C-alpha cells in the first residue's frame, strides 16, 4: 500500500512541470560516489517560500555516507549538501521574516508535517514526515536536491537568520554539525557548568561540540582514535583532557567520571569501553551513523543503570537559538574552503580522516555554469 502511494507520487512528478526553474549543481550518480556537474530544476518560489543563492556549503560526513549509499537509502542522482549559507534573492508574498539581501541558512530539513506533536513542540527533527534537504521525495512528488548547487527554495519555517558576527564560510557547518551537537547537550542537560562531557571523534561534529560544551561551562574530555589530534583538541578547541580510545590504561583510569558522552564516530567502533567512562546513570548519546550495527554488552548498561540514547539534528527553533548562541560566543568551525571541482578529492580525504576539520565549498565563486 505504502509502496503504491510512493510510486504514484513518483509517476505524478514530471520535474519540468512541477519545477520550472533551471538549477545547476554537482551530483553523484552511482555507488562510486563520484560527483560531477548536473542540471536539474527547482520549484518556483511559493507564497511561503524563500529562495536563496548559495554562497557556501559545508561537506558533512553524511554527504559521504549518502553518495556511496552506505545507508542503503540513496536515490541517484543525489545532489548533497545540508550546511547551506546564502543570500535571499526572492521571497513569497506571505514571507515577513526575511527580505532580499538577508544572509540566511538552510540545514538538514526543508519540510515536516507541521501538525504532529513533535512539530507543534518545535521538534521538526523528530517528525515522522520530515523532508530532508536532499535525497528524498518531497510532498509534491519530486526529489529534494541539496546545497552543492546554485540556489535553493525552502519554506520560511526552515530558513534561519545568520548572525552578522559569524563569517559565512566558518558558520556554514553550524547548520548541521552545530545543531546536531547543541541539541543533545541541551535536551540531556549536559549544557551546565560542572558537567563532565565526553566527546568521541574529533571531526566536523566533534570539534564544534568541544566549543559549545566549553561555552556552556562543562568540562570536556575528547576520546579519539588519533593521537596526533591531542594538541589541537586542547590548545585550539579548549578541551580539558584527551583520551586515546585504544589505550586501555588511559580509558580505565577515566572510568566512572563522565556525566554524558556524545559519540560522533562515523564508523563501526566498540561502545562498551565508552559506557564504562560514564558515572552511574550517565548516558551515551549516539549521533554518528556508522553503516553497520554496533554491539552492546548488556552488562555495561545494567551495571550503574546507564542509558543509551540517540539524537538527530535539532528543531528549527533550536537551530536559530544555536546560531544566535554561536554568534554571541564566537563559536565557528575550523574550515578548509575548497572550490567545487575539488569535491572528489575532498571526499577521498574525508573518508581517510584527513580534514581539519570541515571542508566548505565556495559555491558562489567556483560553481561555473556551462
Ligand atoms: P567526520 O568529520 O569524518 O568525523 C568523524 C570522526 O570519527 C573522525 O574525525 C574520527 O575522529 C572518528 N573516526 C572515524 N573513523 C573511525 C574509526 N574507524 N574508529 C574510531 N573513530 C573513527 O564526520 P562528521 O561530519 O563529524 O560526522 C560524524 C558522523 O555523524 C557521521 O556518521 C555522520 O553521518 C553523522 N551525523 C549524524 C547527524 C545526526 O543528526 N545524528 C548529523 C550529522 C552527522 P578521531 O580521529 O578523533 O578518532
Ligand atoms: Zn550533516
Ligand atoms: Zn510533524
mmCIF file of C-alpha atoms and ligand atoms in Angstrom:
data_model
loop_
_atom_site.group_PDB
_atom_site.id
_atom_site.type_symbol
_atom_site.label_atom_id
_atom_site.label_comp_id
_atom_site.label_asym_id
_atom_site.label_seq_id
_atom_site.Cartn_x
_atom_site.Cartn_y
_atom_site.Cartn_z
ATOM 1 C CA UNK A 1 0.000 0.000 0.000
ATOM 2 C CA UNK A 2 2.666 2.461 1.080
ATOM 3 C CA UNK A 3 4.770 1.411 -1.909
ATOM 4 C CA UNK A 4 1.992 2.077 -4.368
ATOM 5 C CA UNK A 5 1.451 5.531 -2.912
ATOM 6 C CA UNK A 6 5.127 6.328 -3.362
ATOM 7 C CA UNK A 7 5.204 5.059 -6.927
ATOM 8 C CA UNK A 8 2.080 7.039 -7.840
ATOM 9 C CA UNK A 9 3.802 10.092 -6.402
ATOM 10 C CA UNK A 10 6.880 9.379 -8.481
ATOM 11 C CA UNK A 11 4.851 8.956 -11.664
ATOM 12 C CA UNK A 12 2.853 12.110 -10.991
ATOM 13 C CA UNK A 13 6.010 14.141 -10.822
ATOM 14 C CA UNK A 14 7.262 15.369 -14.124
ATOM 15 C CA UNK A 15 10.104 17.519 -12.768
ATOM 16 C CA UNK A 16 9.811 20.152 -15.518
ATOM 17 C CA UNK A 17 6.090 20.593 -14.850
ATOM 18 C CA UNK A 18 6.393 20.845 -11.095
ATOM 19 C CA UNK A 19 9.734 22.635 -11.049
ATOM 20 C CA UNK A 20 10.052 25.209 -13.790
ATOM 21 C CA UNK A 21 13.341 26.816 -12.721
ATOM 22 C CA UNK A 22 16.616 25.522 -14.092
ATOM 23 C CA UNK A 23 19.202 24.777 -11.464
ATOM 24 C CA UNK A 24 22.754 23.571 -11.595
ATOM 25 C CA UNK A 25 24.921 21.691 -9.165
ATOM 26 C CA UNK A 26 27.072 18.625 -8.586
ATOM 27 C CA UNK A 27 25.618 15.152 -8.172
ATOM 28 C CA UNK A 28 26.691 11.582 -7.550
ATOM 29 C CA UNK A 29 25.073 9.117 -9.926
ATOM 30 C CA UNK A 30 26.065 5.713 -8.559
ATOM 31 C CA UNK A 31 27.706 3.999 -5.605
ATOM 32 C CA UNK A 32 31.193 5.069 -6.726
ATOM 33 C CA UNK A 33 30.125 8.367 -5.166
ATOM 34 C CA UNK A 34 31.876 10.275 -7.936
ATOM 35 C CA UNK A 35 30.468 13.800 -8.131
ATOM 36 C CA UNK A 36 30.128 15.740 -11.375
ATOM 37 C CA UNK A 37 28.109 18.651 -12.812
ATOM 38 C CA UNK A 38 24.367 18.068 -13.011
ATOM 39 C CA UNK A 39 21.449 20.048 -14.429
ATOM 40 C CA UNK A 40 18.096 19.807 -12.707
ATOM 41 C CA UNK A 41 15.149 22.028 -11.832
ATOM 42 C CA UNK A 42 13.599 23.566 -8.750
ATOM 43 C CA UNK A 43 10.143 24.830 -7.913
ATOM 44 C CA UNK A 44 9.096 28.449 -8.313
ATOM 45 C CA UNK A 45 9.143 30.478 -5.090
ATOM 46 C CA UNK A 46 5.763 29.841 -3.452
ATOM 47 C CA UNK A 47 3.955 32.337 -1.238
ATOM 48 C CA UNK A 48 5.589 30.892 1.900
ATOM 49 C CA UNK A 49 8.993 30.271 0.338
ATOM 50 C CA UNK A 50 12.391 31.887 0.450
ATOM 51 C CA UNK A 51 14.765 31.483 -2.469
ATOM 52 C CA UNK A 52 18.443 31.844 -1.752
ATOM 53 C CA UNK A 53 21.581 31.979 -3.816
ATOM 54 C CA UNK A 54 24.004 29.511 -2.242
ATOM 55 C CA UNK A 55 27.255 31.137 -1.148
ATOM 56 C CA UNK A 56 28.878 28.349 0.888
ATOM 57 C CA UNK A 57 28.013 24.758 1.665
ATOM 58 C CA UNK A 58 29.738 22.508 4.207
ATOM 59 C CA UNK A 59 30.671 18.905 3.436
ATOM 60 C CA UNK A 60 29.227 16.666 6.158
ATOM 61 C CA UNK A 61 30.223 13.022 6.583
ATOM 62 C CA UNK A 62 26.529 12.229 5.978
ATOM 63 C CA UNK A 63 27.069 13.502 2.415
ATOM 64 C CA UNK A 64 29.833 10.928 2.035
ATOM 65 C CA UNK A 65 27.678 8.101 3.501
ATOM 66 C CA UNK A 66 24.933 9.151 1.065
ATOM 67 C CA UNK A 67 26.878 9.407 -2.179
ATOM 68 C CA UNK A 68 28.254 5.900 -1.583
ATOM 69 C CA UNK A 69 24.852 4.545 -0.499
ATOM 70 C CA UNK A 70 26.367 3.333 2.768
ATOM 71 C CA UNK A 71 22.962 3.501 4.479
ATOM 72 C CA UNK A 72 21.200 1.704 1.611
ATOM 73 C CA UNK A 73 18.705 4.555 1.075
ATOM 74 C CA UNK A 74 20.279 6.701 -1.633
ATOM 75 C CA UNK A 75 18.208 7.640 -4.661
ATOM 76 C CA UNK A 76 20.511 8.668 -7.521
ATOM 77 C CA UNK A 77 21.314 11.155 -8.846
ATOM 78 C CA UNK A 78 21.887 12.803 -5.460
ATOM 79 C CA UNK A 79 22.920 16.442 -5.023
ATOM 80 C CA UNK A 80 24.211 16.525 -1.429
ATOM 81 C CA UNK A 81 24.721 19.469 0.885
ATOM 82 C CA UNK A 82 22.817 20.489 4.030
ATOM 83 C CA UNK A 83 25.082 23.112 5.575
ATOM 84 C CA UNK A 84 23.918 25.910 3.332
ATOM 85 C CA UNK A 85 24.556 29.605 3.768
ATOM 86 C CA UNK A 86 23.227 32.022 1.213
ATOM 87 C CA UNK A 87 21.677 35.358 0.400
ATOM 88 C CA UNK A 88 17.947 35.817 -0.097
ATOM 89 C CA UNK A 89 17.093 36.581 -3.729
ATOM 90 C CA UNK A 90 13.312 36.163 -3.680
ATOM 91 C CA UNK A 91 10.555 35.871 -1.079
ATOM 92 C CA UNK A 92 6.934 34.756 -1.369
ATOM 93 C CA UNK A 93 4.024 37.102 -0.655
ATOM 94 C CA UNK A 94 3.448 35.696 2.852
ATOM 95 C CA UNK A 95 7.074 35.877 3.962
ATOM 96 C CA UNK A 96 7.598 38.519 6.621
ATOM 97 C CA UNK A 97 10.658 37.149 8.396
ATOM 98 C CA UNK A 98 13.131 37.690 5.542
ATOM 99 C CA UNK A 99 13.833 40.257 2.860
ATOM 100 C CA UNK A 100 16.046 40.426 -0.214
ATOM 101 C CA UNK A 101 19.749 40.520 0.630
ATOM 102 C CA UNK A 102 19.429 38.851 4.064
ATOM 103 C CA UNK A 103 22.121 36.320 4.961
ATOM 104 C CA UNK A 104 20.368 33.066 5.842
ATOM 105 C CA UNK A 105 20.959 29.381 6.374
ATOM 106 C CA UNK A 106 19.242 26.123 5.451
ATOM 107 C CA UNK A 107 20.206 22.951 7.284
ATOM 108 C CA UNK A 108 19.133 19.318 7.025
ATOM 109 C CA UNK A 109 15.372 19.852 6.769
ATOM 110 C CA UNK A 110 13.163 21.631 4.243
ATOM 111 C CA UNK A 111 9.748 20.462 5.432
ATOM 112 C CA UNK A 112 7.807 18.441 8.014
ATOM 113 C CA UNK A 113 4.141 17.585 8.585
ATOM 114 C CA UNK A 114 3.603 20.731 10.662
ATOM 115 C CA UNK A 115 0.814 19.219 12.771
ATOM 116 C CA UNK A 116 2.134 16.269 14.818
ATOM 117 C CA UNK A 117 3.108 16.634 18.475
ATOM 118 C CA UNK A 118 6.800 16.874 17.578
ATOM 119 C CA UNK A 119 6.208 19.661 15.044
ATOM 120 C CA UNK A 120 3.938 21.525 17.457
ATOM 121 C CA UNK A 121 6.618 21.290 20.140
ATOM 122 C CA UNK A 122 9.321 22.609 17.786
ATOM 123 C CA UNK A 123 10.960 19.232 17.165
ATOM 124 C CA UNK A 124 10.568 19.028 13.400
ATOM 125 C CA UNK A 125 13.656 16.812 13.588
ATOM 126 C CA UNK A 126 11.542 14.111 15.270
ATOM 127 C CA UNK A 127 8.576 14.371 12.857
ATOM 128 C CA UNK A 128 7.772 11.115 11.044
ATOM 129 C CA UNK A 129 7.037 13.235 7.972
ATOM 130 C CA UNK A 130 10.257 15.208 7.894
ATOM 131 C CA UNK A 131 11.617 16.098 4.470
ATOM 132 C CA UNK A 132 15.384 16.106 4.254
ATOM 133 C CA UNK A 133 17.121 18.815 2.255
ATOM 134 C CA UNK A 134 18.353 16.287 -0.269
ATOM 135 C CA UNK A 135 17.814 12.764 -1.453
ATOM 136 C CA UNK A 136 14.146 12.221 -0.583
ATOM 137 C CA UNK A 137 10.800 12.586 -2.339
ATOM 138 C CA UNK A 138 9.017 15.760 -1.208
ATOM 139 C CA UNK A 139 5.259 16.220 -0.875
ATOM 140 C CA UNK A 140 4.997 17.468 -4.484
ATOM 141 C CA UNK A 141 6.414 14.137 -5.628
ATOM 142 C CA UNK A 142 9.809 15.343 -6.771
ATOM 143 C CA UNK A 143 13.292 14.786 -5.376
ATOM 144 C CA UNK A 144 14.914 17.193 -2.979
ATOM 145 C CA UNK A 145 18.342 18.452 -4.005
ATOM 146 C CA UNK A 146 20.876 19.952 -1.614
ATOM 147 C CA UNK A 147 23.313 22.806 -1.423
ATOM 148 C CA UNK A 148 26.073 21.660 -3.780
ATOM 149 C CA UNK A 149 24.117 23.838 -6.216
ATOM 150 C CA UNK A 150 23.495 27.395 -7.315
ATOM 151 C CA UNK A 151 20.248 28.124 -5.441
ATOM 152 C CA UNK A 152 17.621 26.530 -3.249
ATOM 153 C CA UNK A 153 13.979 27.229 -2.395
ATOM 154 C CA UNK A 154 12.709 26.424 1.114
ATOM 155 C CA UNK A 155 9.669 27.325 3.225
ATOM 156 C CA UNK A 156 10.402 30.228 5.575
ATOM 157 C CA UNK A 157 9.906 27.926 8.591
ATOM 158 C CA UNK A 158 13.045 26.017 7.561
ATOM 159 C CA UNK A 159 15.211 29.076 6.932
ATOM 160 C CA UNK A 160 17.267 30.621 9.727
ATOM 161 C CA UNK A 161 18.770 34.053 10.105
ATOM 162 C CA UNK A 162 22.553 34.117 10.048
ATOM 163 C CA UNK A 163 24.184 36.281 12.749
ATOM 164 C CA UNK A 164 26.316 39.164 11.399
ATOM 165 C CA UNK A 165 29.180 38.294 13.722
ATOM 166 C CA UNK A 166 29.879 34.880 12.165
ATOM 167 C CA UNK A 167 31.914 34.706 8.934
ATOM 168 C CA UNK A 168 29.707 32.856 6.459
ATOM 169 C CA UNK A 169 32.166 30.127 5.495
ATOM 170 C CA UNK A 170 33.066 29.331 9.101
ATOM 171 C CA UNK A 171 29.444 29.343 10.155
ATOM 172 C CA UNK A 172 28.050 27.109 7.392
ATOM 173 C CA UNK A 173 28.936 23.873 9.284
ATOM 174 C CA UNK A 174 26.829 25.023 12.217
ATOM 175 C CA UNK A 175 23.700 24.317 10.136
ATOM 176 C CA UNK A 176 24.238 20.575 10.595
ATOM 177 C CA UNK A 177 27.298 19.901 12.766
ATOM 178 C CA UNK A 178 26.433 22.735 15.172
ATOM 179 C CA UNK A 179 22.779 21.914 15.801
ATOM 180 C CA UNK A 180 23.458 18.162 15.916
ATOM 181 C CA UNK A 181 25.725 18.588 18.941
ATOM 182 C CA UNK A 182 23.920 21.563 20.543
ATOM 183 C CA UNK A 183 20.520 19.878 20.650
ATOM 184 C CA UNK A 184 21.518 16.742 22.652
ATOM 185 C CA UNK A 185 23.624 18.822 25.054
ATOM 186 C CA UNK A 186 20.533 20.898 25.776
ATOM 187 C CA UNK A 187 17.991 18.075 25.990
ATOM 188 C CA UNK A 188 20.110 15.722 28.074
ATOM 189 C CA UNK A 189 21.001 18.539 30.485
ATOM 190 C CA UNK A 190 24.711 18.462 29.673
ATOM 191 C CA UNK A 191 24.846 22.195 28.928
ATOM 192 C CA UNK A 192 25.607 23.132 32.518
ATOM 193 C CA UNK A 193 28.710 24.321 34.317
ATOM 194 C CA UNK A 194 30.254 21.478 36.271
ATOM 195 C CA UNK A 195 29.050 18.669 33.986
ATOM 196 C CA UNK A 196 31.749 16.401 32.606
ATOM 197 C CA UNK A 197 31.101 15.661 28.953
ATOM 198 C CA UNK A 198 32.930 13.129 26.785
ATOM 199 C CA UNK A 199 33.092 13.740 23.034
ATOM 200 C CA UNK A 200 34.025 10.764 20.895
ATOM 201 C CA UNK A 201 35.602 11.500 17.491
ATOM 202 C CA UNK A 202 37.332 14.764 16.753
ATOM 203 C CA UNK A 203 35.939 15.508 13.306
ATOM 204 C CA UNK A 204 33.485 18.037 11.905
ATOM 205 C CA UNK A 205 30.874 17.452 14.625
ATOM 206 C CA UNK A 206 33.382 16.741 17.388
ATOM 207 C CA UNK A 207 35.385 19.951 17.158
ATOM 208 C CA UNK A 208 32.340 22.217 17.286
ATOM 209 C CA UNK A 209 30.963 20.070 20.121
ATOM 210 C CA UNK A 210 34.011 20.964 22.229
ATOM 211 C CA UNK A 211 33.421 24.666 21.588
ATOM 212 C CA UNK A 212 29.726 24.538 22.504
ATOM 213 C CA UNK A 213 30.369 22.442 25.616
ATOM 214 C CA UNK A 214 33.111 24.816 26.800
ATOM 215 C CA UNK A 215 30.828 27.812 26.192
ATOM 216 C CA UNK A 216 28.236 26.081 28.424
ATOM 217 C CA UNK A 217 30.891 25.775 31.129
ATOM 218 C CA UNK A 218 31.233 21.995 31.006
ATOM 219 C CA UNK A 219 34.422 20.021 31.498
ATOM 220 C CA UNK A 220 35.276 18.292 28.215
ATOM 221 C CA UNK A 221 37.242 15.121 27.550
ATOM 222 C CA UNK A 222 37.846 14.073 23.946
ATOM 223 C CA UNK A 223 38.026 10.354 23.210
ATOM 224 C CA UNK A 224 39.833 9.866 19.918
ATOM 225 C CA UNK A 225 41.468 7.243 17.724
ATOM 226 C CA UNK A 226 44.024 9.831 16.503
ATOM 227 C CA UNK A 227 46.822 10.646 18.966
ATOM 228 C CA UNK A 228 48.038 13.406 16.598
ATOM 229 C CA UNK A 229 44.890 15.453 17.344
ATOM 230 C CA UNK A 230 45.625 15.870 21.054
ATOM 231 C CA UNK A 231 47.415 19.244 20.943
ATOM 232 C CA UNK A 232 44.735 20.891 18.804
ATOM 233 C CA UNK A 233 41.927 19.428 20.904
ATOM 234 C CA UNK A 234 43.357 21.051 23.994
ATOM 235 C CA UNK A 235 45.210 24.178 22.801
ATOM 236 C CA UNK A 236 42.932 25.209 19.949
ATOM 237 C CA UNK A 237 39.468 23.953 20.814
ATOM 238 C CA UNK A 238 39.740 24.148 24.586
ATOM 239 C CA UNK A 239 39.216 20.531 25.680
ATOM 240 C CA UNK A 240 40.342 19.760 29.233
ATOM 241 C CA UNK A 241 41.581 16.231 28.580
ATOM 242 C CA UNK A 242 42.228 13.797 25.734
ATOM 243 C CA UNK A 243 41.962 10.014 25.815
ATOM 244 C CA UNK A 244 43.218 7.698 23.111
ATOM 245 C CA UNK A 245 40.447 5.141 22.749
ATOM 246 C CA UNK A 246 42.725 2.165 22.113
ATOM 247 C CA UNK A 247 44.951 2.924 25.156
ATOM 248 C CA UNK A 248 43.281 0.672 27.700
ATOM 249 C CA UNK A 249 45.187 2.138 30.651
ATOM 250 C CA UNK A 250 44.062 5.678 29.890
ATOM 251 C CA UNK A 251 40.463 4.547 29.407
ATOM 252 C CA UNK A 252 40.445 2.565 32.650
ATOM 253 C CA UNK A 253 41.901 5.473 34.597
ATOM 254 C CA UNK A 254 38.952 7.640 33.455
ATOM 255 C CA UNK A 255 36.261 5.033 34.285
ATOM 256 C CA UNK A 256 33.133 6.351 36.006
ATOM 257 C CA UNK A 257 33.983 10.049 35.563
ATOM 258 C CA UNK A 258 31.616 11.384 32.877
ATOM 259 C CA UNK A 259 28.012 12.603 33.141
ATOM 260 C CA UNK A 260 27.354 12.105 29.448
ATOM 261 C CA UNK A 261 29.106 11.174 26.232
ATOM 262 C CA UNK A 262 28.295 12.349 22.717
ATOM 263 C CA UNK A 263 29.541 9.824 20.176
ATOM 264 C CA UNK A 264 30.164 11.304 16.709
ATOM 265 C CA UNK A 265 32.118 8.416 15.212
ATOM 266 C CA UNK A 266 31.215 7.653 11.591
ATOM 267 C CA UNK A 267 32.500 4.052 11.524
ATOM 268 C CA UNK A 268 31.857 0.851 13.475
ATOM 269 C CA UNK A 269 33.631 1.027 16.846
ATOM 270 C CA UNK A 270 33.347 -0.530 20.325
ATOM 271 C CA UNK A 271 30.747 1.013 22.660
ATOM 272 C CA UNK A 272 31.396 -0.942 25.854
ATOM 273 C CA UNK A 273 34.639 0.916 26.739
ATOM 274 C CA UNK A 274 32.714 4.204 26.302
ATOM 275 C CA UNK A 275 29.926 3.072 28.643
ATOM 276 C CA UNK A 276 32.496 2.349 31.340
ATOM 277 C CA UNK A 277 33.597 6.010 31.249
ATOM 278 C CA UNK A 278 30.125 7.071 32.469
ATOM 279 C CA UNK A 279 29.124 7.777 36.030
ATOM 280 C CA UNK A 280 26.170 5.746 37.270
ATOM 281 C CA UNK A 281 23.009 6.805 35.377
ATOM 282 C CA UNK A 282 25.066 8.658 32.798
ATOM 283 C CA UNK A 283 24.086 8.463 29.140
ATOM 284 C CA UNK A 284 25.899 7.610 25.945
ATOM 285 C CA UNK A 285 24.269 9.579 23.125
ATOM 286 C CA UNK A 286 24.871 8.272 19.624
ATOM 287 C CA UNK A 287 24.841 10.823 16.837
ATOM 288 C CA UNK A 288 27.326 9.229 14.430
ATOM 289 C CA UNK A 289 25.691 6.864 11.947
ATOM 290 C CA UNK A 290 28.057 4.013 11.012
ATOM 291 C CA UNK A 291 26.903 1.873 8.122
ATOM 292 C CA UNK A 292 26.592 -1.281 10.254
ATOM 293 C CA UNK A 293 25.013 -2.036 13.678
ATOM 294 C CA UNK A 294 27.085 -1.514 16.823
ATOM 295 C CA UNK A 295 27.435 -4.107 19.571
ATOM 296 C CA UNK A 296 26.430 -3.659 23.184
ATOM 297 C CA UNK A 297 27.168 -5.983 26.077
ATOM 298 C CA UNK A 298 24.005 -5.616 28.227
ATOM 299 C CA UNK A 299 26.070 -5.764 31.387
ATOM 300 C CA UNK A 300 27.810 -2.497 30.511
ATOM 301 C CA UNK A 301 24.397 -0.753 30.657
ATOM 302 C CA UNK A 302 22.940 -2.763 33.518
ATOM 303 C CA UNK A 303 25.798 -2.066 35.911
ATOM 304 C CA UNK A 304 25.259 1.513 37.118
ATOM 305 C CA UNK A 305 21.873 1.910 35.408
ATOM 306 C CA UNK A 306 23.405 3.577 32.354
ATOM 307 C CA UNK A 307 21.457 4.834 29.363
ATOM 308 C CA UNK A 308 21.973 4.583 25.643
ATOM 309 C CA UNK A 309 20.314 7.317 23.572
ATOM 310 C CA UNK A 310 20.407 8.907 20.147
ATOM 311 C CA UNK A 311 19.681 12.290 18.640
ATOM 312 C CA UNK A 312 19.053 13.579 15.119
ATOM 313 C CA UNK A 313 19.957 17.174 14.208
ATOM 314 C CA UNK A 314 17.576 19.574 16.035
ATOM 315 C CA UNK A 315 14.349 21.541 15.664
ATOM 316 C CA UNK A 316 14.116 24.867 13.840
ATOM 317 C CA UNK A 317 13.660 26.976 16.977
ATOM 318 C CA UNK A 318 16.745 25.369 18.486
ATOM 319 C CA UNK A 319 18.677 25.849 15.253
ATOM 320 C CA UNK A 320 18.089 29.613 15.407
ATOM 321 C CA UNK A 321 18.888 29.601 19.127
ATOM 322 C CA UNK A 322 22.128 27.668 18.464
ATOM 323 C CA UNK A 323 23.207 30.142 15.759
ATOM 324 C CA UNK A 324 22.483 33.136 17.986
ATOM 325 C CA UNK A 325 24.399 31.453 20.843
ATOM 326 C CA UNK A 326 27.320 30.762 18.482
ATOM 327 C CA UNK A 327 27.257 34.394 17.330
ATOM 328 C CA UNK A 328 27.353 35.619 20.919
ATOM 329 C CA UNK A 329 30.146 33.267 21.985
ATOM 330 C CA UNK A 330 32.233 33.449 18.802
ATOM 331 C CA UNK A 331 31.750 29.749 18.021
ATOM 332 C CA UNK A 332 32.665 28.779 14.472
ATOM 333 C CA UNK A 333 34.064 25.739 12.683
ATOM 334 C CA UNK A 334 37.661 25.371 11.543
ATOM 335 C CA UNK A 335 37.250 25.084 7.808
ATOM 336 C CA UNK A 336 39.176 24.353 4.669
ATOM 337 C CA UNK A 337 37.433 26.355 1.938
ATOM 338 C CA UNK A 338 37.542 24.492 -1.370
ATOM 339 C CA UNK A 339 36.480 25.114 -4.968
ATOM 340 C CA UNK A 340 33.652 22.825 -6.072
ATOM 341 C CA UNK A 341 35.887 20.965 -8.513
ATOM 342 C CA UNK A 342 37.967 19.764 -5.541
ATOM 343 C CA UNK A 343 34.949 17.822 -4.197
ATOM 344 C CA UNK A 344 36.036 14.315 -5.232
ATOM 345 C CA UNK A 345 39.452 14.793 -3.621
ATOM 346 C CA UNK A 346 37.779 16.277 -0.550
ATOM 347 C CA UNK A 347 35.542 13.185 -0.253
ATOM 348 C CA UNK A 348 38.569 10.875 -0.502
ATOM 349 C CA UNK A 349 40.325 12.871 2.204
ATOM 350 C CA UNK A 350 37.220 12.902 4.428
ATOM 351 C CA UNK A 351 36.989 9.107 4.061
ATOM 352 C CA UNK A 352 40.520 8.743 5.398
ATOM 353 C CA UNK A 353 40.016 11.194 8.274
ATOM 354 C CA UNK A 354 42.201 13.861 6.665
ATOM 355 C CA UNK A 355 40.406 17.166 7.177
ATOM 356 C CA UNK A 356 40.853 19.968 9.692
ATOM 357 C CA UNK A 357 38.019 19.963 10.466
ATOM 358 C CA UNK A 358 35.356 20.675 7.849
ATOM 359 C CA UNK A 359 35.515 21.190 4.102
ATOM 360 C CA UNK A 360 33.329 24.073 2.972
ATOM 361 C CA UNK A 361 32.638 24.629 -0.724
ATOM 362 C CA UNK A 362 32.937 28.182 -2.017
ATOM 363 C CA UNK A 363 29.891 27.660 -4.200
ATOM 364 C CA UNK A 364 29.248 31.229 -5.345
ATOM 365 C CA UNK A 365 32.772 31.783 -6.652
ATOM 366 C CA UNK A 366 33.550 28.360 -8.088
ATOM 367 C CA UNK A 367 30.347 26.775 -9.433
ATOM 368 C CA UNK A 368 30.580 27.992 -13.022
ATOM 369 C CA UNK A 369 27.681 27.405 -15.355
ATOM 370 C CA UNK A 370 28.492 25.506 -18.530
HETATM 371 P P1 LIG B 1 33.990 13.361 10.419
HETATM 372 O O1 LIG B 1 34.368 14.782 10.262
HETATM 373 O O2 LIG B 1 34.524 12.366 9.450
HETATM 374 O O3 LIG B 1 34.334 12.919 11.920
HETATM 375 C C1 LIG B 1 34.163 11.594 12.370
HETATM 376 C C2 LIG B 1 35.270 11.275 13.366
HETATM 377 O O4 LIG B 1 35.083 9.935 13.801
HETATM 378 C C3 LIG B 1 36.675 11.301 12.781
HETATM 379 O O5 LIG B 1 37.242 12.565 12.771
HETATM 380 C C4 LIG B 1 37.412 10.373 13.728
HETATM 381 O O6 LIG B 1 37.798 11.091 14.918
HETATM 382 C C5 LIG B 1 36.346 9.367 14.152
HETATM 383 N N1 LIG B 1 36.528 8.115 13.406
HETATM 384 C C6 LIG B 1 36.445 7.916 12.077
HETATM 385 N N2 LIG B 1 36.651 6.633 11.768
HETATM 386 C C7 LIG B 1 36.846 5.994 12.944
HETATM 387 C C8 LIG B 1 37.081 4.633 13.302
HETATM 388 N N3 LIG B 1 37.168 3.666 12.366
HETATM 389 N N4 LIG B 1 37.217 4.331 14.615
HETATM 390 C C9 LIG B 1 37.131 5.300 15.549
HETATM 391 N N5 LIG B 1 36.924 6.602 15.261
HETATM 392 C C10 LIG B 1 36.781 6.934 13.981
HETATM 393 O O7 LIG B 1 32.398 13.204 10.341
HETATM 394 P P2 LIG B 1 31.246 14.220 10.839
HETATM 395 O O8 LIG B 1 30.815 15.053 9.690
HETATM 396 O O9 LIG B 1 31.653 14.834 12.100
HETATM 397 O O10 LIG B 1 30.053 13.175 11.083
HETATM 398 C C11 LIG B 1 30.201 12.148 12.054
HETATM 399 C C12 LIG B 1 29.046 11.170 11.976
HETATM 400 O O11 LIG B 1 27.857 11.817 12.419
HETATM 401 C C13 LIG B 1 28.740 10.634 10.588
HETATM 402 O O12 LIG B 1 28.390 9.259 10.692
HETATM 403 C C14 LIG B 1 27.549 11.449 10.159
HETATM 404 O O13 LIG B 1 26.754 10.801 9.196
HETATM 405 C C15 LIG B 1 26.833 11.577 11.459
HETATM 406 N N6 LIG B 1 25.880 12.701 11.552
HETATM 407 C C16 LIG B 1 24.741 12.488 12.265
HETATM 408 C C17 LIG B 1 23.860 13.528 12.457
HETATM 409 C C18 LIG B 1 22.640 13.312 13.289
HETATM 410 O O14 LIG B 1 21.691 14.069 13.158
HETATM 411 N N7 LIG B 1 22.629 12.350 14.186
HETATM 412 C C19 LIG B 1 24.104 14.765 11.867
HETATM 413 C C20 LIG B 1 25.289 14.958 11.183
HETATM 414 C C21 LIG B 1 26.179 13.913 11.011
HETATM 415 P P3 LIG B 1 39.174 10.750 15.667
HETATM 416 O O15 LIG B 1 40.251 10.900 14.633
HETATM 417 O O16 LIG B 1 39.238 11.752 16.758
HETATM 418 O O17 LIG B 1 39.027 9.348 16.178
HETATM 419 ZN ZN1 LIG B 2 25.224 16.672 8.254
HETATM 420 ZN ZN1 LIG B 3 5.282 16.570 12.209
#
